[in-house]
Short mmCIF file of C-alpha atoms and ligand atoms in Angstrom, two decimals:
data_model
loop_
_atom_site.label_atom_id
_atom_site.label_comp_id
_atom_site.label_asym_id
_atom_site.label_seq_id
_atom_site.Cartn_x
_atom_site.Cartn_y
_atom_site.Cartn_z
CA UNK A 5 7.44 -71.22 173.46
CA UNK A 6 6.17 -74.77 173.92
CA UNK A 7 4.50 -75.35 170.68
CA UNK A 8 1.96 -78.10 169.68
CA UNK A 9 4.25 -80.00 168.53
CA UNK A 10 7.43 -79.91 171.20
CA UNK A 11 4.40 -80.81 173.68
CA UNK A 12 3.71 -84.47 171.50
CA UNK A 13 7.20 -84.47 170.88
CA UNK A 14 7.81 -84.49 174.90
CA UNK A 15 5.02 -86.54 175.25
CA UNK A 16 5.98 -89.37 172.91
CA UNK A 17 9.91 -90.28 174.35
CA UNK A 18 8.88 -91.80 176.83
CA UNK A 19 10.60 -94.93 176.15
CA UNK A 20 7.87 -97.97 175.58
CA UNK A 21 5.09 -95.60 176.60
CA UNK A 22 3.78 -94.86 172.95
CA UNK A 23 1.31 -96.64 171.41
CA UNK A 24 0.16 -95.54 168.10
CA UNK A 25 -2.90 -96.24 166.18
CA UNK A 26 -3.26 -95.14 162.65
CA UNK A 27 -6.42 -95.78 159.80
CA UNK A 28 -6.54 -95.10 155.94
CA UNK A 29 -5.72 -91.60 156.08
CA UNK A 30 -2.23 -92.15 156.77
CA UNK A 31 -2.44 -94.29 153.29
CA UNK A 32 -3.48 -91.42 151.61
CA UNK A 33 -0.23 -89.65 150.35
CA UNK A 34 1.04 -93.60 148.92
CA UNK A 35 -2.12 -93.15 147.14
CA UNK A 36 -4.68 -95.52 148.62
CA UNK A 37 -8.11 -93.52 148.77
CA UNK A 38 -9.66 -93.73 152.73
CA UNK A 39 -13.12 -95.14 152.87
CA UNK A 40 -15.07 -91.61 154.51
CA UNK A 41 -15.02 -88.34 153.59
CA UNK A 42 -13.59 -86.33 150.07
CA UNK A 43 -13.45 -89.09 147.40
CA UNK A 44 -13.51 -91.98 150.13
CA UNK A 45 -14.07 -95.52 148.83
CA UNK A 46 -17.78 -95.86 150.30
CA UNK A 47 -18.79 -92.37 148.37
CA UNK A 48 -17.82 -94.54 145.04
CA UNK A 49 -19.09 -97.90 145.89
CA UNK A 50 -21.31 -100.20 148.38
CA UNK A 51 -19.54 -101.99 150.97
CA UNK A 52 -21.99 -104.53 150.67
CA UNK A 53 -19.34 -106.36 149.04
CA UNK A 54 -16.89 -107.15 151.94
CA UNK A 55 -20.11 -107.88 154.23
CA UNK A 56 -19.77 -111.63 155.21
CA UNK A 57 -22.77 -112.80 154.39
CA UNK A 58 -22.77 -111.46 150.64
CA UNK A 59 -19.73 -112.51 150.12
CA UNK A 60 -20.74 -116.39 150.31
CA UNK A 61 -24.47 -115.39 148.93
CA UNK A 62 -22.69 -113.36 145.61
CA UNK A 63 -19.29 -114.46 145.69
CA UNK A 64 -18.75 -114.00 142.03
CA UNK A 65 -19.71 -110.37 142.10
CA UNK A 66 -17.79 -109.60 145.52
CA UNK A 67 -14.73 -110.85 144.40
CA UNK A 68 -14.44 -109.30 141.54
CA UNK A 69 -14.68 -106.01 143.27
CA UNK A 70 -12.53 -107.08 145.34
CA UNK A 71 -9.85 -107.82 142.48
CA UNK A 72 -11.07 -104.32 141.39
CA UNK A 73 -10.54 -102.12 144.24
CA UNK A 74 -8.05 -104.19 146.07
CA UNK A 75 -6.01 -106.65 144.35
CA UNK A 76 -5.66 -104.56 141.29
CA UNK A 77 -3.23 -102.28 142.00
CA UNK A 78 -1.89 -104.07 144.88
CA UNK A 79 1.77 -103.90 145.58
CA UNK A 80 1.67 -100.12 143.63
CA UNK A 81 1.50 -98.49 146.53
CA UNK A 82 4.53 -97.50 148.84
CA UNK A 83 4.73 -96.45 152.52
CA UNK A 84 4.77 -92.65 152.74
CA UNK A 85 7.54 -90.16 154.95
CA UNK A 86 4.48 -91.11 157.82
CA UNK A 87 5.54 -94.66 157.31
CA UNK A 88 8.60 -94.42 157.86
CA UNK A 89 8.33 -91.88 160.79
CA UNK A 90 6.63 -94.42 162.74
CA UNK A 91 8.88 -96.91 161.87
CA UNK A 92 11.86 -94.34 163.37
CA UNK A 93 9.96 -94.09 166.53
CA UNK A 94 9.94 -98.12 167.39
CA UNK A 95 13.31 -97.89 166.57
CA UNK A 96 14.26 -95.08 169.75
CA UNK A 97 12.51 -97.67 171.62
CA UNK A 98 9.74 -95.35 172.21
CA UNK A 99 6.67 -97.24 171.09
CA UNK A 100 5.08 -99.93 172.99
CA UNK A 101 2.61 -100.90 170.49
CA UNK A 102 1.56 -100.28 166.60
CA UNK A 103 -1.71 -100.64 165.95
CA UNK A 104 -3.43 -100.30 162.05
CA UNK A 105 -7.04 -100.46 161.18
CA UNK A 106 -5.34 -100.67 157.63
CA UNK A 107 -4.71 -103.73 155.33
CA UNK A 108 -2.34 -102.56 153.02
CA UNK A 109 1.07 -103.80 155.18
CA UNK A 110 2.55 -100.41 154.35
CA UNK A 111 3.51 -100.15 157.83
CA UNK A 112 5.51 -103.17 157.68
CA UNK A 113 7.00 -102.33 154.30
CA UNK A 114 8.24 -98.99 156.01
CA UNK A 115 10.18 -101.35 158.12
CA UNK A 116 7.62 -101.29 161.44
CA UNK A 117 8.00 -104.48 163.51
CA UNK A 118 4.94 -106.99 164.55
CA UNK A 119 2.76 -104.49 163.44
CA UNK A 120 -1.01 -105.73 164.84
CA UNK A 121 -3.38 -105.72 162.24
CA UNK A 122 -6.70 -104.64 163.77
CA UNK A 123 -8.47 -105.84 160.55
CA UNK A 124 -6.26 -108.26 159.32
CA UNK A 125 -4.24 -107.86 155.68
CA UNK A 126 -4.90 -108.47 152.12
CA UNK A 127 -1.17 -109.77 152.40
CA UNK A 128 -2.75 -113.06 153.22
CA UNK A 129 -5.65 -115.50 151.82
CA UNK A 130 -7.21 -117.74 153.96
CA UNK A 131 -9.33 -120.92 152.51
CA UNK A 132 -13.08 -121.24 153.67
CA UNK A 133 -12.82 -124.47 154.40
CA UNK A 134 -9.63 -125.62 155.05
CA UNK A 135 -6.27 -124.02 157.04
CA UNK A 136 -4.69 -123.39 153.50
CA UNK A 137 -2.91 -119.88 153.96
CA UNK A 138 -0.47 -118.41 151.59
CA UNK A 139 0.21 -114.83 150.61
CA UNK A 140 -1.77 -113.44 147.32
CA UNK A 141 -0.19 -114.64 143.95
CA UNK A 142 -1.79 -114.04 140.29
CA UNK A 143 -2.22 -117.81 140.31
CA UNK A 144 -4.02 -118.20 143.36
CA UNK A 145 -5.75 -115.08 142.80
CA UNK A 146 -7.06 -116.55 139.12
CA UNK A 147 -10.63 -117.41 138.39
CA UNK A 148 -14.11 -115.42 139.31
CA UNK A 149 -14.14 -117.37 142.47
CA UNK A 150 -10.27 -118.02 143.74
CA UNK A 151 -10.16 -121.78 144.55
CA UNK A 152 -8.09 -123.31 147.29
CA UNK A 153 -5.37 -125.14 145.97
CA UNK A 154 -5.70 -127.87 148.15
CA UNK A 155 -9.40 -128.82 148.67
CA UNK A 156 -10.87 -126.71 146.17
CA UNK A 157 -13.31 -124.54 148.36
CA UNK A 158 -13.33 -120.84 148.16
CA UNK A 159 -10.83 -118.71 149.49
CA UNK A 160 -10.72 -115.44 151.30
CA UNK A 161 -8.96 -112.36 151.99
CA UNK A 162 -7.82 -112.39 155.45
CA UNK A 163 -9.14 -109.30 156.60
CA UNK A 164 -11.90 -108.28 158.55
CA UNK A 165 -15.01 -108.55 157.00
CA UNK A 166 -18.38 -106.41 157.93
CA UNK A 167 -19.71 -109.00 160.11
CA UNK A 168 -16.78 -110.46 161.64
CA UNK A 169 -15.08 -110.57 164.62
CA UNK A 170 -11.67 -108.79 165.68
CA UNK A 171 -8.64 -111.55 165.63
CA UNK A 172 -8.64 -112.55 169.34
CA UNK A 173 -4.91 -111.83 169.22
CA UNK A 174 -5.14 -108.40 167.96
CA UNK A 175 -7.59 -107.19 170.15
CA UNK A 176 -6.28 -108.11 173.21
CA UNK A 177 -2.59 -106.69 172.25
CA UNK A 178 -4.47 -103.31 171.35
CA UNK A 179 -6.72 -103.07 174.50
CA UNK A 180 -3.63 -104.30 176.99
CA UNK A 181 -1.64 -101.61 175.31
CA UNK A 182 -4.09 -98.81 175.23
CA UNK A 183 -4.52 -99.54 179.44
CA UNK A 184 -0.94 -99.17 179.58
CA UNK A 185 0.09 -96.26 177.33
CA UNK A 186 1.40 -93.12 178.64
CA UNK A 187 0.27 -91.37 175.22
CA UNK A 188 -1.77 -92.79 172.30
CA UNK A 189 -0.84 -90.95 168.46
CA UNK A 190 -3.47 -91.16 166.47
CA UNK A 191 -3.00 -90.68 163.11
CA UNK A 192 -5.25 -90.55 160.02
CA UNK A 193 -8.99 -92.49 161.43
CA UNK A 194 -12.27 -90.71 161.28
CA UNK A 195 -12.64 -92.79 164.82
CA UNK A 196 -16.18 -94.12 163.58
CA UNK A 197 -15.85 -98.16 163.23
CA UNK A 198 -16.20 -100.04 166.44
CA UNK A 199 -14.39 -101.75 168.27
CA UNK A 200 -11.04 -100.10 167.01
CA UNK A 201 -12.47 -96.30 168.02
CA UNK A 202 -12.33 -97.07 171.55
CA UNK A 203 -8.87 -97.46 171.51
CA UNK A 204 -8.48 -93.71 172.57
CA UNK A 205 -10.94 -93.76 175.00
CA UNK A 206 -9.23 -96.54 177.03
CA UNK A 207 -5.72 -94.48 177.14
CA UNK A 208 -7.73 -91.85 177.77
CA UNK A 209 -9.11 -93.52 181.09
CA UNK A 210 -6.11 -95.15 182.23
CA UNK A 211 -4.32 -91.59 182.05
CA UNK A 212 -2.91 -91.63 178.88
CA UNK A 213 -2.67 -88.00 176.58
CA UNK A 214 -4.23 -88.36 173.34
CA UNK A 215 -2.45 -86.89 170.26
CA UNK A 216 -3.76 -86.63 166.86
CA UNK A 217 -2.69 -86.16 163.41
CA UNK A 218 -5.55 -85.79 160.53
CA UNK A 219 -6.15 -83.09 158.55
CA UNK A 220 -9.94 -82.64 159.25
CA UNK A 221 -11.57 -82.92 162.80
CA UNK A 222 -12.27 -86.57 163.82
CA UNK A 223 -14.72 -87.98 166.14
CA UNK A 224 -11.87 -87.85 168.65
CA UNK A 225 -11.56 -83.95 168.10
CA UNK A 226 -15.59 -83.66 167.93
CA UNK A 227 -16.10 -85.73 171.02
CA UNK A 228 -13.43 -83.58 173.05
CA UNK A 229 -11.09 -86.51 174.18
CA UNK A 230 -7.77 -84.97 171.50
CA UNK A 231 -5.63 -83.63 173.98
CA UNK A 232 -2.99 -81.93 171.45
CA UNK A 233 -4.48 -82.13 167.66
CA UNK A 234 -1.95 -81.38 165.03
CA UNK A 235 -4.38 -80.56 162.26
CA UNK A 236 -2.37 -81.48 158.91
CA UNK A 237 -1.37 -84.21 156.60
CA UNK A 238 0.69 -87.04 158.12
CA UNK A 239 3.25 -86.95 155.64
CA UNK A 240 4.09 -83.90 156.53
CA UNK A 241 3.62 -83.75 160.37
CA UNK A 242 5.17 -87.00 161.45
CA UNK A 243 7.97 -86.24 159.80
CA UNK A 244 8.33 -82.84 161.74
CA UNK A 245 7.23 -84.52 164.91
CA UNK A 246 9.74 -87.08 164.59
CA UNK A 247 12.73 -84.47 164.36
CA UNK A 248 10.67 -82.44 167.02
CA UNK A 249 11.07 -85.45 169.83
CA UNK A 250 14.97 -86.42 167.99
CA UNK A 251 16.04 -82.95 169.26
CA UNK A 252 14.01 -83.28 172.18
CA UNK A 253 16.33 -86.11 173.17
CA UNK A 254 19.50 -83.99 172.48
CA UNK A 255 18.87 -80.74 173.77
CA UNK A 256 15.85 -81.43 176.23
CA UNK A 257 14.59 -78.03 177.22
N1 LIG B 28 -3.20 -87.59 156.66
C1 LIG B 28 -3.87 -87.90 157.79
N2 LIG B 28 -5.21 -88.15 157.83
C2 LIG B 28 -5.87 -88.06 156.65
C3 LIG B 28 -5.24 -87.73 155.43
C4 LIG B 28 -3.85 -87.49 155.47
N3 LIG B 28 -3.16 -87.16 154.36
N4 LIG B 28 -6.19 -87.72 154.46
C5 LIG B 28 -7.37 -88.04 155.05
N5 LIG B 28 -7.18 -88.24 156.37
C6 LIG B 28 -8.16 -88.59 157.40
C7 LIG B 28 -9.59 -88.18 157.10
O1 LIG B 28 -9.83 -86.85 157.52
C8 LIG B 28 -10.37 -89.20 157.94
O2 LIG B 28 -10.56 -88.70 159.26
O3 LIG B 28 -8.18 -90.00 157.48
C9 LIG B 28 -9.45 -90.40 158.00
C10 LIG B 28 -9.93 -91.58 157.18
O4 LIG B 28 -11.11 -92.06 157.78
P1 LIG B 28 -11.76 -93.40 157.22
O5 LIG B 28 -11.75 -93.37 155.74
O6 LIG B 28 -13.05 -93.59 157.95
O7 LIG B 28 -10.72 -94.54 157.61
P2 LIG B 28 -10.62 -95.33 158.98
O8 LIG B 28 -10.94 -94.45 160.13
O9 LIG B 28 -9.33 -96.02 158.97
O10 LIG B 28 -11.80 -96.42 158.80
C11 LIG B 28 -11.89 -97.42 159.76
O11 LIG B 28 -13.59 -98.52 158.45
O12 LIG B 28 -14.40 -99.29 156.42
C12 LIG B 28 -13.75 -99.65 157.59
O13 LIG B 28 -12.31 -101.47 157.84
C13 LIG B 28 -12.38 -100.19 157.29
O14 LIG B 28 -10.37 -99.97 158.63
C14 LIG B 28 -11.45 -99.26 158.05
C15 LIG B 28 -12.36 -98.70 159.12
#
């Protein structure tokens, strides 16, 4: 009986065909709250504070939430068994292109390869002014307003704020992917923040089947376009799926 699973698990061997595109839910077993729904960050505070225009109108006040809900307990986190399912997949040779609306480089920590960052990374801050870059430290993170070591203006996280644009780079690897892909895996987005939700969509279009992973319906499942929707937690499903397309490629049925 071809189950749910065996069908995404035929469906993502094909070698270089996969692209996968995962949000903050797949963060959520390594302990990093997602931003909608149960006990998501925007039901606790205002994202008014990574909007771009506050941020250099009330700096003071945004970074310090940003230290807060951040910074803080950055680098407590690990990559989860979905993590490191992922990463097993590029490794067959089976996926064409990661793609994370997520910040928190858990992906690449999991051992996943030029991982494109859809909204950038707190892994990196960026000065205002000049092209100072550096990864976070204590030091440079010091001080209500973090100062740019070398011409003193403020510096910045260097993700995506509400108000910018998409890196150039990222969104062109994502969309020249997603017209490519021969499946898309979906994992852990609510599929409501533009441009990054029309990833599907595209794949969809250009032929692609469209797998999901979340434990709740999505937009993707509401609006129809989830071809095989493996309701559950991705800790626990990846894993399965994994080992699902691993025997696939021994035994093929
Ligand atoms: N496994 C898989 N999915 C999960 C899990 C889990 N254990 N727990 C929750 N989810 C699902 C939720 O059901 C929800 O659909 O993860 C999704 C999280 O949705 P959001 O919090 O909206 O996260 P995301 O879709 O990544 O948000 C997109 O919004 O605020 C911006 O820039 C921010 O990148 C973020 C973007």
């Amino acid at each position: 009986m071809n189950t749910s699973i065996q069908k995404a698990a035929e469906a993502i061997r094909t070698p270089g065909g996969l692209l996968v595109f995962t949000g903050a839910g797949i963060s959520v077993e390594s302990g990093i709250p997602s931003f909608r729904g149960q006990g998501g960050l925007w039901e606790q505070y205002d994202p008014a504070f990574i909007e771009i225009e506050n941020f250099y109108a009330r700096s003071e006040y945004c970074w310090a939430q940003i230290k807060k809900i951040f910074y803080d307990h950055w680098g407590a986190a690990s990559p989860n068994p979905a993590h490191y399912a992922i990463a097993a997949m590029q490794k067959h040779g089976w996926v064409d292109t990661i793609v994370t609306q997520n910040i928190d480089a858990l992906h690449q920590r999991a051992g996943a390869r030029d991982v494109v960052e859809f909204h950038g990374t707190l892994d990196r801050l960026v000065c205002t002014k000049c092209r100072f870059r550096a990864t976070p430290t204590p030091e440079l993170l010091s001080g209500a307003v973090p100062r740019c070591p070398d011409c003193g203006a403020m510096l910045k996280p260097d993700f995506v704020f509400f108000g910018e644009g998409i890196p150039e780079e990222a969104s062109d690897r994502a969309f020249r992917s997603a017209m490519t892909a021969s499946a898309i895996l979906v994992v852990g987005t609510s599929g409501e923040v533009m441009p990054a939700c029309q990833l599907p969509y595209v794949v969809k279009r250009h032929g692609g089947l469209v797998i999901e992973v979340n434990p709740d319906e999505s937009a993707f499942t509401r609006g129809g376009i989830t071809d095989i929707f493996l309701q559950g937690k991705a800790g626990e499903v990846l894993p399965k799926l994994l080992a699902a397309a691993e025997n696939e490629a021994k035994d093929p049925a």
